[in-house]
Short mmCIF file of C-alpha atoms in Angstrom, two decimals:
data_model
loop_
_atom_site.label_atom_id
_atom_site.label_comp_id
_atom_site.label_asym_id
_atom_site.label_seq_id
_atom_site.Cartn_x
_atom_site.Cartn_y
_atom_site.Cartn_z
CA UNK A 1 41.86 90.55 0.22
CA UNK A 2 44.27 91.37 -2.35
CA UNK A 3 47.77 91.68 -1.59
CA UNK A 4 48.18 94.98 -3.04
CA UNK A 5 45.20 96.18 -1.06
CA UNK A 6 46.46 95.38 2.09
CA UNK A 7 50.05 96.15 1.57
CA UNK A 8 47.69 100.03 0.77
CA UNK A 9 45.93 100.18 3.99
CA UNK A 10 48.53 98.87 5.94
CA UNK A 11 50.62 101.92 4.97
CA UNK A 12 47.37 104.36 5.98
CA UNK A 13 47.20 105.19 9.54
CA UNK A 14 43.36 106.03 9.12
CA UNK A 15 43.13 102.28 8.20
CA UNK A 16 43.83 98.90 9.99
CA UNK A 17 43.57 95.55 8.70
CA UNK A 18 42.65 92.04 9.35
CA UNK A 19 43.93 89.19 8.83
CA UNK A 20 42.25 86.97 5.27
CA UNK A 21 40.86 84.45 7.86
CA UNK A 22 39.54 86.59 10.21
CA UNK A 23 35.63 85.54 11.05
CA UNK A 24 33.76 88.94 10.91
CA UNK A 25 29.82 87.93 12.01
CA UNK A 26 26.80 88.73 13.87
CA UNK A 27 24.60 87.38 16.58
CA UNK A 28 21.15 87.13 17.77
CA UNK A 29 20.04 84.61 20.73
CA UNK A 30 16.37 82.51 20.57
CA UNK A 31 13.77 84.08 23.05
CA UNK A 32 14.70 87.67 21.72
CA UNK A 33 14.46 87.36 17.68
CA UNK A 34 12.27 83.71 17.12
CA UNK A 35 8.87 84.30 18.33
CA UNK A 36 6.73 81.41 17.79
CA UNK A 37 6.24 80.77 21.38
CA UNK A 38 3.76 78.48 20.75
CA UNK A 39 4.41 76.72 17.31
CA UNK A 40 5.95 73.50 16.66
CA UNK A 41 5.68 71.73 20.12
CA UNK A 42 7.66 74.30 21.82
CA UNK A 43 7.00 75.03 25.60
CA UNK A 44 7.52 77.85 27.86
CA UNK A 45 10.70 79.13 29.24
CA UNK A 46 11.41 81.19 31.82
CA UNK A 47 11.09 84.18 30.08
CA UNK A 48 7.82 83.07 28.76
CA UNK A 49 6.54 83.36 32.29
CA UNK A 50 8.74 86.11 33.44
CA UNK A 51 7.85 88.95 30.57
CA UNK A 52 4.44 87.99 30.95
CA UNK A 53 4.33 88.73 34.77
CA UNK A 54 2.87 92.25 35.38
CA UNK A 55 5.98 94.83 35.77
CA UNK A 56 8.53 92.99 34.69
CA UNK A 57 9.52 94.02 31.26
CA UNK A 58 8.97 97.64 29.48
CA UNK A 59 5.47 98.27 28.93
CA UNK A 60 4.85 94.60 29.64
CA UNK A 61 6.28 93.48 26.25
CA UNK A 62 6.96 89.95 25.88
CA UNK A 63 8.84 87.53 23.01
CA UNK A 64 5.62 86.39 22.12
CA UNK A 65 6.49 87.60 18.20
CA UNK A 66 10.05 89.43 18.59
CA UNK A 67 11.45 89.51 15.36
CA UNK A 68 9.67 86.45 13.75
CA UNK A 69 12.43 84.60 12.64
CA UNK A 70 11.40 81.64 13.43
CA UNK A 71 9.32 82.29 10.36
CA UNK A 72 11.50 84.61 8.19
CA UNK A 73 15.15 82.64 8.95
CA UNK A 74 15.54 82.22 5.03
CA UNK A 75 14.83 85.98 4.38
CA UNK A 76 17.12 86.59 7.63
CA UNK A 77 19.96 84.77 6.38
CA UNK A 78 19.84 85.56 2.84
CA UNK A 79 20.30 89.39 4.42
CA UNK A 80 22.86 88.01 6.32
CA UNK A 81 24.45 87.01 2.98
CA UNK A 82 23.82 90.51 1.46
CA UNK A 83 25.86 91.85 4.39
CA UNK A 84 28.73 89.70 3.34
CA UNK A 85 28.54 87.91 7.53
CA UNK A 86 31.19 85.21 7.46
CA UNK A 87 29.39 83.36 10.53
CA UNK A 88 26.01 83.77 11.97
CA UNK A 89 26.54 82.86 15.98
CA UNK A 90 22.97 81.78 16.90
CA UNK A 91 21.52 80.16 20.43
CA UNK A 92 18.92 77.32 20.51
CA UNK A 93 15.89 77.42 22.84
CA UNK A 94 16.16 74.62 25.18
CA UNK A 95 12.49 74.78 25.46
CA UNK A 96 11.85 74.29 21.90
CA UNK A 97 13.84 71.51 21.38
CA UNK A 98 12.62 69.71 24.78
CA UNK A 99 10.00 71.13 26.44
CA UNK A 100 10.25 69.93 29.58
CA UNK A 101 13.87 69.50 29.69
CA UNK A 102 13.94 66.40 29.06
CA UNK A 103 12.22 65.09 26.06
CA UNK A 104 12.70 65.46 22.37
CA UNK A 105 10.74 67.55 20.49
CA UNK A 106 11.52 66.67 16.82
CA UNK A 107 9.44 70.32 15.18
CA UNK A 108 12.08 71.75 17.29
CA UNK A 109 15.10 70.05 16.11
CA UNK A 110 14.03 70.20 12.69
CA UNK A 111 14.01 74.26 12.84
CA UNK A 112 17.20 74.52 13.80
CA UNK A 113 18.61 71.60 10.66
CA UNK A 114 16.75 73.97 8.89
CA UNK A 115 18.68 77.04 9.77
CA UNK A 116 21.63 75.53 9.34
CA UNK A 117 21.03 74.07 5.86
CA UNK A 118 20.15 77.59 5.15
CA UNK A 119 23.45 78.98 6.25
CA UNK A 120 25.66 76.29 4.68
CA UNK A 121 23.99 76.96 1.38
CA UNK A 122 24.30 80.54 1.76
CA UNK A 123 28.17 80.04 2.83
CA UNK A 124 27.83 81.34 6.24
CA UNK A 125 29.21 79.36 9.39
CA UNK A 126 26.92 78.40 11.60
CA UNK A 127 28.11 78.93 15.02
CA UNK A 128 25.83 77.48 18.07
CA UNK A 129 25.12 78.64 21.42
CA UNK A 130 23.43 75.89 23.57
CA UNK A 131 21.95 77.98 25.85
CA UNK A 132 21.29 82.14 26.04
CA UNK A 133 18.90 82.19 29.20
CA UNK A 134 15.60 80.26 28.11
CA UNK A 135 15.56 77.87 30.84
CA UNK A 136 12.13 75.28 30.45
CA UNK A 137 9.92 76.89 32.81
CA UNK A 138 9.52 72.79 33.48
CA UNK A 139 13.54 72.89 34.82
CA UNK A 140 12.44 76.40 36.81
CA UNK A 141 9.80 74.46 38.41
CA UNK A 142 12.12 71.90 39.83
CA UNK A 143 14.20 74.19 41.33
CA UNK A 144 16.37 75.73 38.09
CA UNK A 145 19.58 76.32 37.89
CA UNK A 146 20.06 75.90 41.60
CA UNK A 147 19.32 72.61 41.49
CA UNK A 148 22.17 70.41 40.62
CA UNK A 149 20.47 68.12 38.29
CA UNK A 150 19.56 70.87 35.75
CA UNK A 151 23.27 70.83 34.92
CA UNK A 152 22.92 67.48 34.16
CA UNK A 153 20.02 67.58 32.20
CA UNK A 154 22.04 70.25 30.30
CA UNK A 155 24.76 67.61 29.31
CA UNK A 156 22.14 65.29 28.10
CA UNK A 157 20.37 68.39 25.83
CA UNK A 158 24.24 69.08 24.17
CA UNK A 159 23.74 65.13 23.21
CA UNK A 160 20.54 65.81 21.59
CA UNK A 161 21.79 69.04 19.69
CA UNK A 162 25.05 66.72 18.45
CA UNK A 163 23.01 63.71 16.87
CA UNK A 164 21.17 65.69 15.25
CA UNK A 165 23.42 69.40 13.80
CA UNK A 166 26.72 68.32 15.19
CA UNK A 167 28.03 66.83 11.69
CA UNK A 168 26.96 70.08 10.51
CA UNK A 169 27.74 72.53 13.43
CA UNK A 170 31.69 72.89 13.98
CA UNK A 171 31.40 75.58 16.22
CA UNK A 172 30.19 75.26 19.52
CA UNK A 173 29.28 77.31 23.09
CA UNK A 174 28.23 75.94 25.53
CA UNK A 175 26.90 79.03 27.58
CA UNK A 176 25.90 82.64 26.96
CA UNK A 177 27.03 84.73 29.90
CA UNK A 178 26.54 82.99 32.73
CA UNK A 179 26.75 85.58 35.50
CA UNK A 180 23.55 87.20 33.77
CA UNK A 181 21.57 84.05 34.13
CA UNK A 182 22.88 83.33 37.27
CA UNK A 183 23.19 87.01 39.04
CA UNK A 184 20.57 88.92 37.23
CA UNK A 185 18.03 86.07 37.12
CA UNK A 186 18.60 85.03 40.72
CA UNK A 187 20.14 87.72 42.71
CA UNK A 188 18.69 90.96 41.85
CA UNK A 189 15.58 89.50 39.82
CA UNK A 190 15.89 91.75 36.82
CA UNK A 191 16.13 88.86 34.39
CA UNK A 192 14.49 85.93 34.81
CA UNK A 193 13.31 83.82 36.41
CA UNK A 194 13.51 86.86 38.59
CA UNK A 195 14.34 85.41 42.23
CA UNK A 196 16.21 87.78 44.45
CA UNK A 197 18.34 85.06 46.82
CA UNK A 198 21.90 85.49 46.71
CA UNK A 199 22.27 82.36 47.70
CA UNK A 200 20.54 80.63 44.85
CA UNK A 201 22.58 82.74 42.74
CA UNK A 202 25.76 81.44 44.06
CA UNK A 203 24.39 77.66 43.48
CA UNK A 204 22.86 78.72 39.91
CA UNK A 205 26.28 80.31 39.17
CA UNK A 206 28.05 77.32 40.18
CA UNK A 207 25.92 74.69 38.33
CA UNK A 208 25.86 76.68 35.37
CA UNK A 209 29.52 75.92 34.96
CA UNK A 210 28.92 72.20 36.00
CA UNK A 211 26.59 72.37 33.35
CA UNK A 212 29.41 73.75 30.67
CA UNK A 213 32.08 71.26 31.98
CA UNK A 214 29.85 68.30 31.80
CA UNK A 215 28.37 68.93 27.77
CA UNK A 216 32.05 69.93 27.06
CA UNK A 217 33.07 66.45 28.46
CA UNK A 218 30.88 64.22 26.89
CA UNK A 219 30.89 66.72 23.56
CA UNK A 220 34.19 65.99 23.31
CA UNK A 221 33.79 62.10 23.70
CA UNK A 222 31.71 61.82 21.23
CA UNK A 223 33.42 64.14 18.46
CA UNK A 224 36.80 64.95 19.51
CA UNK A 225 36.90 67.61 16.11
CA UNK A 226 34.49 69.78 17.46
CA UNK A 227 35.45 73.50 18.43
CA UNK A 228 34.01 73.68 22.05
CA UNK A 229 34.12 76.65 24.33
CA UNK A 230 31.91 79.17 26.19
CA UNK A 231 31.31 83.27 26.00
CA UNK A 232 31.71 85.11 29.36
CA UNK A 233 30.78 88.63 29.84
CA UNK A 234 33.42 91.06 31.02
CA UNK A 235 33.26 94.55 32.02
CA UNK A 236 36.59 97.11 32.28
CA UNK A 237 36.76 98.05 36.34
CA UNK A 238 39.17 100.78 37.72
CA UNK A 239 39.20 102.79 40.60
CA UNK A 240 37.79 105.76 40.51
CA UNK A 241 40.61 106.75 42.94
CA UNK A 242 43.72 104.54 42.07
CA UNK A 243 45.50 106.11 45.38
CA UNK A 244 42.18 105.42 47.76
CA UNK A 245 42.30 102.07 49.13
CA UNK A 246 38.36 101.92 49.22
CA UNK A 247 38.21 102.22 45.57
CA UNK A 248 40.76 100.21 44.98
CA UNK A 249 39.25 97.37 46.57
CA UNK A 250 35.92 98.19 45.29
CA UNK A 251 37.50 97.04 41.65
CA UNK A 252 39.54 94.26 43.13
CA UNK A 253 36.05 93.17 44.42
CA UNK A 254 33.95 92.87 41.17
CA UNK A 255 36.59 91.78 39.05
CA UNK A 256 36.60 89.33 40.76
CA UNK A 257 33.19 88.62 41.42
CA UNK A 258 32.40 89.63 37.53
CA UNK A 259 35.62 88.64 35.26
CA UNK A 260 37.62 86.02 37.75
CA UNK A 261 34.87 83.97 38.94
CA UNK A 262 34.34 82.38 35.71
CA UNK A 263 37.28 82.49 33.72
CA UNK A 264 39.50 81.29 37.03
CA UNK A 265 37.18 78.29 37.37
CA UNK A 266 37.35 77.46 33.89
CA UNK A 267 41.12 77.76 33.40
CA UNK A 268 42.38 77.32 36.25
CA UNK A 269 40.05 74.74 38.51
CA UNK A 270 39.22 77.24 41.47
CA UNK A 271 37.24 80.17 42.27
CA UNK A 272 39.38 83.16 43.48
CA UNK A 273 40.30 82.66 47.02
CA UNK A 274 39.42 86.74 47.63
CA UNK A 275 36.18 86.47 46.20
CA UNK A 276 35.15 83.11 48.07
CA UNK A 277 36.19 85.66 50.85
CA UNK A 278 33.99 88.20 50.22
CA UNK A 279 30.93 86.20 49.56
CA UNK A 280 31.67 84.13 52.78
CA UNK A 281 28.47 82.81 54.23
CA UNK A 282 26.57 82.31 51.02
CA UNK A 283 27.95 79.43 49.33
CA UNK A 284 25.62 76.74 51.00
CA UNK A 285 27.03 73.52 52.63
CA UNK A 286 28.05 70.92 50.33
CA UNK A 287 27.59 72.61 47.11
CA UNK A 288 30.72 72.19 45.65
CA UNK A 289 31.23 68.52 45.38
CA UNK A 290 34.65 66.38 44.64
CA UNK A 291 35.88 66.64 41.47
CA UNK A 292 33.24 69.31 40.18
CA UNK A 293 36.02 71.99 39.71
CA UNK A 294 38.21 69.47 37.48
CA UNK A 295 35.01 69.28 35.46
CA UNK A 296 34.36 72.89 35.13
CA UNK A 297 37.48 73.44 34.25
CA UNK A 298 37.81 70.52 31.05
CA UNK A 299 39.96 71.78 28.74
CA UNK A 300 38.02 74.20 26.01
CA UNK A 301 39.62 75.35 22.48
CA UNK A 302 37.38 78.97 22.61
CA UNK A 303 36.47 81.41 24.69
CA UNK A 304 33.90 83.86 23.26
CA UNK A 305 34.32 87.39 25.03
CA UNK A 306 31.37 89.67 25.36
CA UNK A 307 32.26 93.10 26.05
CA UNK A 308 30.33 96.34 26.02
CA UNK A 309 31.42 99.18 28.82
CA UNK A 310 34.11 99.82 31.60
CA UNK A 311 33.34 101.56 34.89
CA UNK A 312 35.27 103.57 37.66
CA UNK A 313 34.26 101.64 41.37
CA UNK A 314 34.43 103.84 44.62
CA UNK A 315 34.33 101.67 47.73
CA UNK A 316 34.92 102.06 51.73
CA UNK A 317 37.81 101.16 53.57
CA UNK A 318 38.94 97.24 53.03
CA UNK A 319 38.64 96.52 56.38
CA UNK A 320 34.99 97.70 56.67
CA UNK A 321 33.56 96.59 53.62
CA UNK A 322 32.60 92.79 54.31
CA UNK A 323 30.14 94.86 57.23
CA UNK A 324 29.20 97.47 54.37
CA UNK A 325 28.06 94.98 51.69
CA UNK A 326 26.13 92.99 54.60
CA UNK A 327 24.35 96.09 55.65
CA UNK A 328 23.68 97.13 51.83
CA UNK A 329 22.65 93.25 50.97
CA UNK A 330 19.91 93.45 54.05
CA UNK A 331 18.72 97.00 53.41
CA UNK A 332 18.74 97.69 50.09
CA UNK A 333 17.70 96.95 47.06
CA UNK A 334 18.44 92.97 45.53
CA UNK A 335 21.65 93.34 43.91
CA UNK A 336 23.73 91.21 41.32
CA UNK A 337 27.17 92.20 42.95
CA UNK A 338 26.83 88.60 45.64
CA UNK A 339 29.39 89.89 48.54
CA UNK A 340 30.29 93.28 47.05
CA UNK A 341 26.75 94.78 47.33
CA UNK A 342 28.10 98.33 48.86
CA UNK A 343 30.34 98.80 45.57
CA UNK A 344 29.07 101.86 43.58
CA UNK A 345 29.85 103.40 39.91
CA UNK A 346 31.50 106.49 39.00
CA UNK A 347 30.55 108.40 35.73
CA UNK A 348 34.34 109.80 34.05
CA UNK A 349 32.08 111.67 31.57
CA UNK A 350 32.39 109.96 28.78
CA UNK A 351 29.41 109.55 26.04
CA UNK A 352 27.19 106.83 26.61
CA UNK A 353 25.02 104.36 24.78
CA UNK A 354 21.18 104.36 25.67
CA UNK A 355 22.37 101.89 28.46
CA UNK A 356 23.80 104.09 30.00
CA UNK A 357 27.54 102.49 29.29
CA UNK A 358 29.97 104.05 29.04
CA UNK A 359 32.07 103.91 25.43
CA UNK A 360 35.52 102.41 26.15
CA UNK A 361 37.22 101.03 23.42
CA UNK A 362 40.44 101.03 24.95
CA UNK A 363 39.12 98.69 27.51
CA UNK A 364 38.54 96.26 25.11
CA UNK A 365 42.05 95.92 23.81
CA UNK A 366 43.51 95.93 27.59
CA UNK A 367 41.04 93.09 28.45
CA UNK A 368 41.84 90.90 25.24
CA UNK A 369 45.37 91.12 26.20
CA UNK A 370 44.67 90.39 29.62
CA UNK A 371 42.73 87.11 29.12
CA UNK A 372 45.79 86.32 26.40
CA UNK A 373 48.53 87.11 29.52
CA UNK A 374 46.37 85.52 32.26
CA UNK A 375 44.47 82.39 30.70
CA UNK A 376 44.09 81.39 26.85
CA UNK A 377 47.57 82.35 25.88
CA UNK A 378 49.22 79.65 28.33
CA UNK A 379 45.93 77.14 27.55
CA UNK A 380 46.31 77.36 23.88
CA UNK A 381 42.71 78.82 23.36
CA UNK A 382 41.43 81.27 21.00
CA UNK A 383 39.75 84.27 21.41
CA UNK A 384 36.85 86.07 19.56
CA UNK A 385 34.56 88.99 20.26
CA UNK A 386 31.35 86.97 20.29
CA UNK A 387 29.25 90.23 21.26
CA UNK A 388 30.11 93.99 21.00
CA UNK A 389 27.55 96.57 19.91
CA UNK A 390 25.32 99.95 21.22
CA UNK A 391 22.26 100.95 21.98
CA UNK A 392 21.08 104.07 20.47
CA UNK A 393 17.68 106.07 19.68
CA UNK A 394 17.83 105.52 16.39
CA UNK A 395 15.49 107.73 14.03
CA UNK A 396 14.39 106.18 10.75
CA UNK A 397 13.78 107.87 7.75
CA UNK A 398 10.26 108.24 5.73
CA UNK A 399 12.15 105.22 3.99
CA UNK A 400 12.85 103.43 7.70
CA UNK A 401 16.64 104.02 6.84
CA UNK A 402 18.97 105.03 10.19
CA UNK A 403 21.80 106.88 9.63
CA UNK A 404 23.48 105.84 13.35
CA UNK A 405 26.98 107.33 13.01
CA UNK A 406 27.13 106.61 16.59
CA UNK A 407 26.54 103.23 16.12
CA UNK A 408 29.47 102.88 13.52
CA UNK A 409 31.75 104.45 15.07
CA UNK A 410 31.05 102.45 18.07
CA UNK A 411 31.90 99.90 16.37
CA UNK A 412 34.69 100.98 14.41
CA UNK A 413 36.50 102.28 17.04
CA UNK A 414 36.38 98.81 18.77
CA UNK A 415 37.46 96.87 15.62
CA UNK A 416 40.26 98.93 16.07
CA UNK A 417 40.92 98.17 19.99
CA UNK A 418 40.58 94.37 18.57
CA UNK A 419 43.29 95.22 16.10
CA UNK A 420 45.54 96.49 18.48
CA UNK A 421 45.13 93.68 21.08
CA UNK A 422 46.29 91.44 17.88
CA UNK A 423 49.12 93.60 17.14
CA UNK A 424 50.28 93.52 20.98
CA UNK A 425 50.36 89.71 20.48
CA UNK A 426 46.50 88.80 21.83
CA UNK A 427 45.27 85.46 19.65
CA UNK A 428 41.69 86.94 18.42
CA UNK A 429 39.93 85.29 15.22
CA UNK A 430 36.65 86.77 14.88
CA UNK A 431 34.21 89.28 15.49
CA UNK A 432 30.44 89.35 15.81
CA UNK A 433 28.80 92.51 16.08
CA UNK A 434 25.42 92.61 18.24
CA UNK A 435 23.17 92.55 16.92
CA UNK A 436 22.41 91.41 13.48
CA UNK A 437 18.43 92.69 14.28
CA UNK A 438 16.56 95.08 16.70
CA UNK A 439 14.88 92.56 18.88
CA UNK A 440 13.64 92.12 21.93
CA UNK A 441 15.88 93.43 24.79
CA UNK A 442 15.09 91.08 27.78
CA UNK A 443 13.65 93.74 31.20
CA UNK A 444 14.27 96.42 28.33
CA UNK A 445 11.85 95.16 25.88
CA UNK A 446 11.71 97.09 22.55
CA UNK A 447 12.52 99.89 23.80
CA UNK A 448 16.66 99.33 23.38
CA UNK A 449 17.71 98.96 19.44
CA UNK A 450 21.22 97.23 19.32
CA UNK A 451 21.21 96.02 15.40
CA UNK A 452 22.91 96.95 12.50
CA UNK A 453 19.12 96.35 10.99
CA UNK A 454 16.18 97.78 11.67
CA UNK A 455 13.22 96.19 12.52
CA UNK A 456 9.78 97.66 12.22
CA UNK A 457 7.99 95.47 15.02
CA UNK A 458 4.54 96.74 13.45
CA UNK A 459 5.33 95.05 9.98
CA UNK A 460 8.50 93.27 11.03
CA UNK A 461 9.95 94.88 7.65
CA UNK A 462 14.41 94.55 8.24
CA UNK A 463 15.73 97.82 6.75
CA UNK A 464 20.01 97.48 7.14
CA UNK A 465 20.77 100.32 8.57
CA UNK A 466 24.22 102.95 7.77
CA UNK A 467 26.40 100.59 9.97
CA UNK A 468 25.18 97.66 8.31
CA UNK A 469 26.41 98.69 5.11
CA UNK A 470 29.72 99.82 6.52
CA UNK A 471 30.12 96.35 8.19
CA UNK A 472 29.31 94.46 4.99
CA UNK A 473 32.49 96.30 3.63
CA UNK A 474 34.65 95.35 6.33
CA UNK A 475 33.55 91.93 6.23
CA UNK A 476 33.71 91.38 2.89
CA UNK A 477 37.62 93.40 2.73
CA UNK A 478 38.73 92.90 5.85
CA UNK A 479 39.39 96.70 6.26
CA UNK A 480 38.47 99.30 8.89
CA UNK A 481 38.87 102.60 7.28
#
């Protein structure tokens, strides 16, 4: 940006600005923008199986075609370009580059060289996510992710992905969210591969991060360059009453079980003591093994944050809510919250994406300052906003143009919370808005639009939308006006 530009804005208060290096991008994830389910030697994933399981997803909508992009990646990224995206934060499908797992499928590789030739030529960082969910049905079949060995199968896929992109590919995660892949595909059965077993959520959960720690590990061995981290989903939780013990423990309880699970583990070598406390009796016998927490917790250089909503928690008593979440986990519903099952939300009235989340910017900047206080400040890691976007019912134009102001500000308002958590001393370098396209929104189907670009699914025409072209100014001046 030029100097006398910023030195402008930065003397507006209706403007903030970012650093010249800042990484402003987008991302998308395999199963819900490729399609191709069946081209090029790919095989089924979990999600394969589970959207095509009666009553499972919206209107029984599957990935089958999603956005295409497996076919239109050029025309994708050459929008991408258009929009002025510094890095394009993409996941593989472990089913398309090994089908069972275990063995190479070279159509597969090639896809993803290809995407990445694309980018570099179109001066866009490609940024890879190993793994956003699409388990090989093959791995499910053998027991998934609560089977130890599927973590070690996952070290051996990150050497695959490295001979062949990692001279090309800098940037590197490991995992996408794991307490959705563990807790939502194994807990409550909303995502796949839908079980409802807390306890193979726990063991799923736990492997998962074996999984990271191990790639990480041997990642590192064999290029010591590389920039190596995971994203982790976090949610804002408060007390609906911050003077009612049961509420207050109801937030104590899925922070913990949500936020400190996973970051504890990977920065400081131990699941929180409290939460191992409240999910007592569900961790089965000899699951953690020696030395498995040292490996989880292998030194990283990124952590990606994911953040979309806060919620208020209302709880009973402390002392009678290990009985309450063992009466709720028995007779109720499957839920995701392992040990905490009796928690409940709170609505504080404010608007709401078509999620039903709440819109929270301010819990944004309190959370990147947190992580900054409480784990990559003292590490030395960085932080970026690898996902942050909203769901809204958009309504196209005769010319399929949306003018989503709600969208825009959304994000606006949240570039802004990331500003301030950088002013207040938080070490963020980049945000990527989600999503670059509509797409396919897991148990949601099409039904939930989260890109800055529409997507006609009946012609698969990409129409950028009004907060597309708002982005492509901030990325391209580094300015949030």
């Amino acid at each position: 940006m030029n100097p006398s530009v910023a030195a402008e804005v930065a003397s507006s208060p209706s403007t903030v600005a970012f650093p010249a290096d800042f990484l402003f991008g987008s991302a998308t994830a395999a199963y819900q923008v490729e399609g191709a389910v069946a081209e090029g030697g790919r095989g089924p994933s979990v999600w394969d199986t589970f959207s095509h399981t009666p009553g499972k997803v919206h209107e029984g909508e599957t990935g089958d075609v999603a956005c295409d992009h497996f076919h239109r990646f050029r025309e994708d990224v050459a929008l991408m370009k258009r929009l002025n995206l510094k890095v394009y934060r993409f996941s593989v499908s472990w089913s398309r580059v090994m089908p069972d797992g275990e063995t190479v499928n070279p159509q597969g590789l090639k896809f993803y060289s290809d995407l990445v030739d694309e980018l570099l030529a179109a001066g866009i960082l490609p940024w890879l996510t190993q793994y956003h969910w699409d388990l090989p049905q093959a791995l499910e079949d053998q027991g998934g992710w609560a089977n130890r060995r599927t973590a070690e199968l996952f070290a051996e896929y990150a050497v695959v992905l490295h001979k062949a992109l990692g001279g090309r590919v800098r940037h590197w995660t490991t995992l996408n969210e794991p307490w959705c892949a563990a807790f939502l595909g194994y807990a409550n059965g909303h995502h796949a591969p839908g079980r409802t077993s807390p306890e193979d959520s726990l063991a799923a959960a736990h492997h998962l991060l074996l999984g990271h720690g191990l790639a990480v590990a041997e990642l590192r061995r064999r290029d010591p360059e590389l920039e190596l981290g995971l994203t982790l989903n976090f949610t804002d939780y408060r007390p609906a009453d911050p003077e009612a013990p049961g509420d207050v423990d109801a937030a104590r309880r899925l922070d913990g079980s949500f936020n400190r699970f996973f970051a504890s583990a990977i920065f400081h070598g131990a699941y929180p003591e409290d939460v191992l406390e409240d999910q007592h009796g569900l961790w089965r016998e000899g699951l953690v093994q020696p030395g498995d927490l040292e490996i989880i917790s292998t030194p990283i250089d990124v952590l990606g944050v994911n953040f979309y909503t806060g919620e208020l928690l209302t709880g009973v008593e402390p002392e009678q809510a290990s009985a309450a979440a063992a009466a709720a986990r028995a007779g109720g519903a499957p839920n995701p919250n392992v040990g905490s099952e009796h928690v409940a939300s709170v609505s504080r009235g404010l608007p709401a994406t078509s999620m039903g989340w709440e819109v929270f910017p301010q819990g944004l900047k309190d959370l990147l300052m947190r992580l900054h206080r409480e784990y990559t400040g003292p590490a030395g890691v960085a932080l970026y906003v690898t996902e942050n976007g909203a769901a809204y019912p958009d309504q196209p134009d005769a010319q399929d143009f949306v003018q989503d102001d709600d969208r825009l500000s959304y994000i606006r308002e949240h570039l802004r919370a990331v500003r301030d958590a950088m002013d207040a001393g938080a070490d963020v370098r980049g945000y990527f808005v989600w999503s670059l396209l509509d797409n396919f929104e897991w148990a949601f189907g099409y039904d939930r639009r989260f890109g800055i670009v529409r997507v006609d699914y009946d012609t698969l025409q990409r129409t950028p939308k009004a907060s597309a072209h708002w982005y492509a100014q901030v990325a391209a001046t580094g300015v949030v006006d």
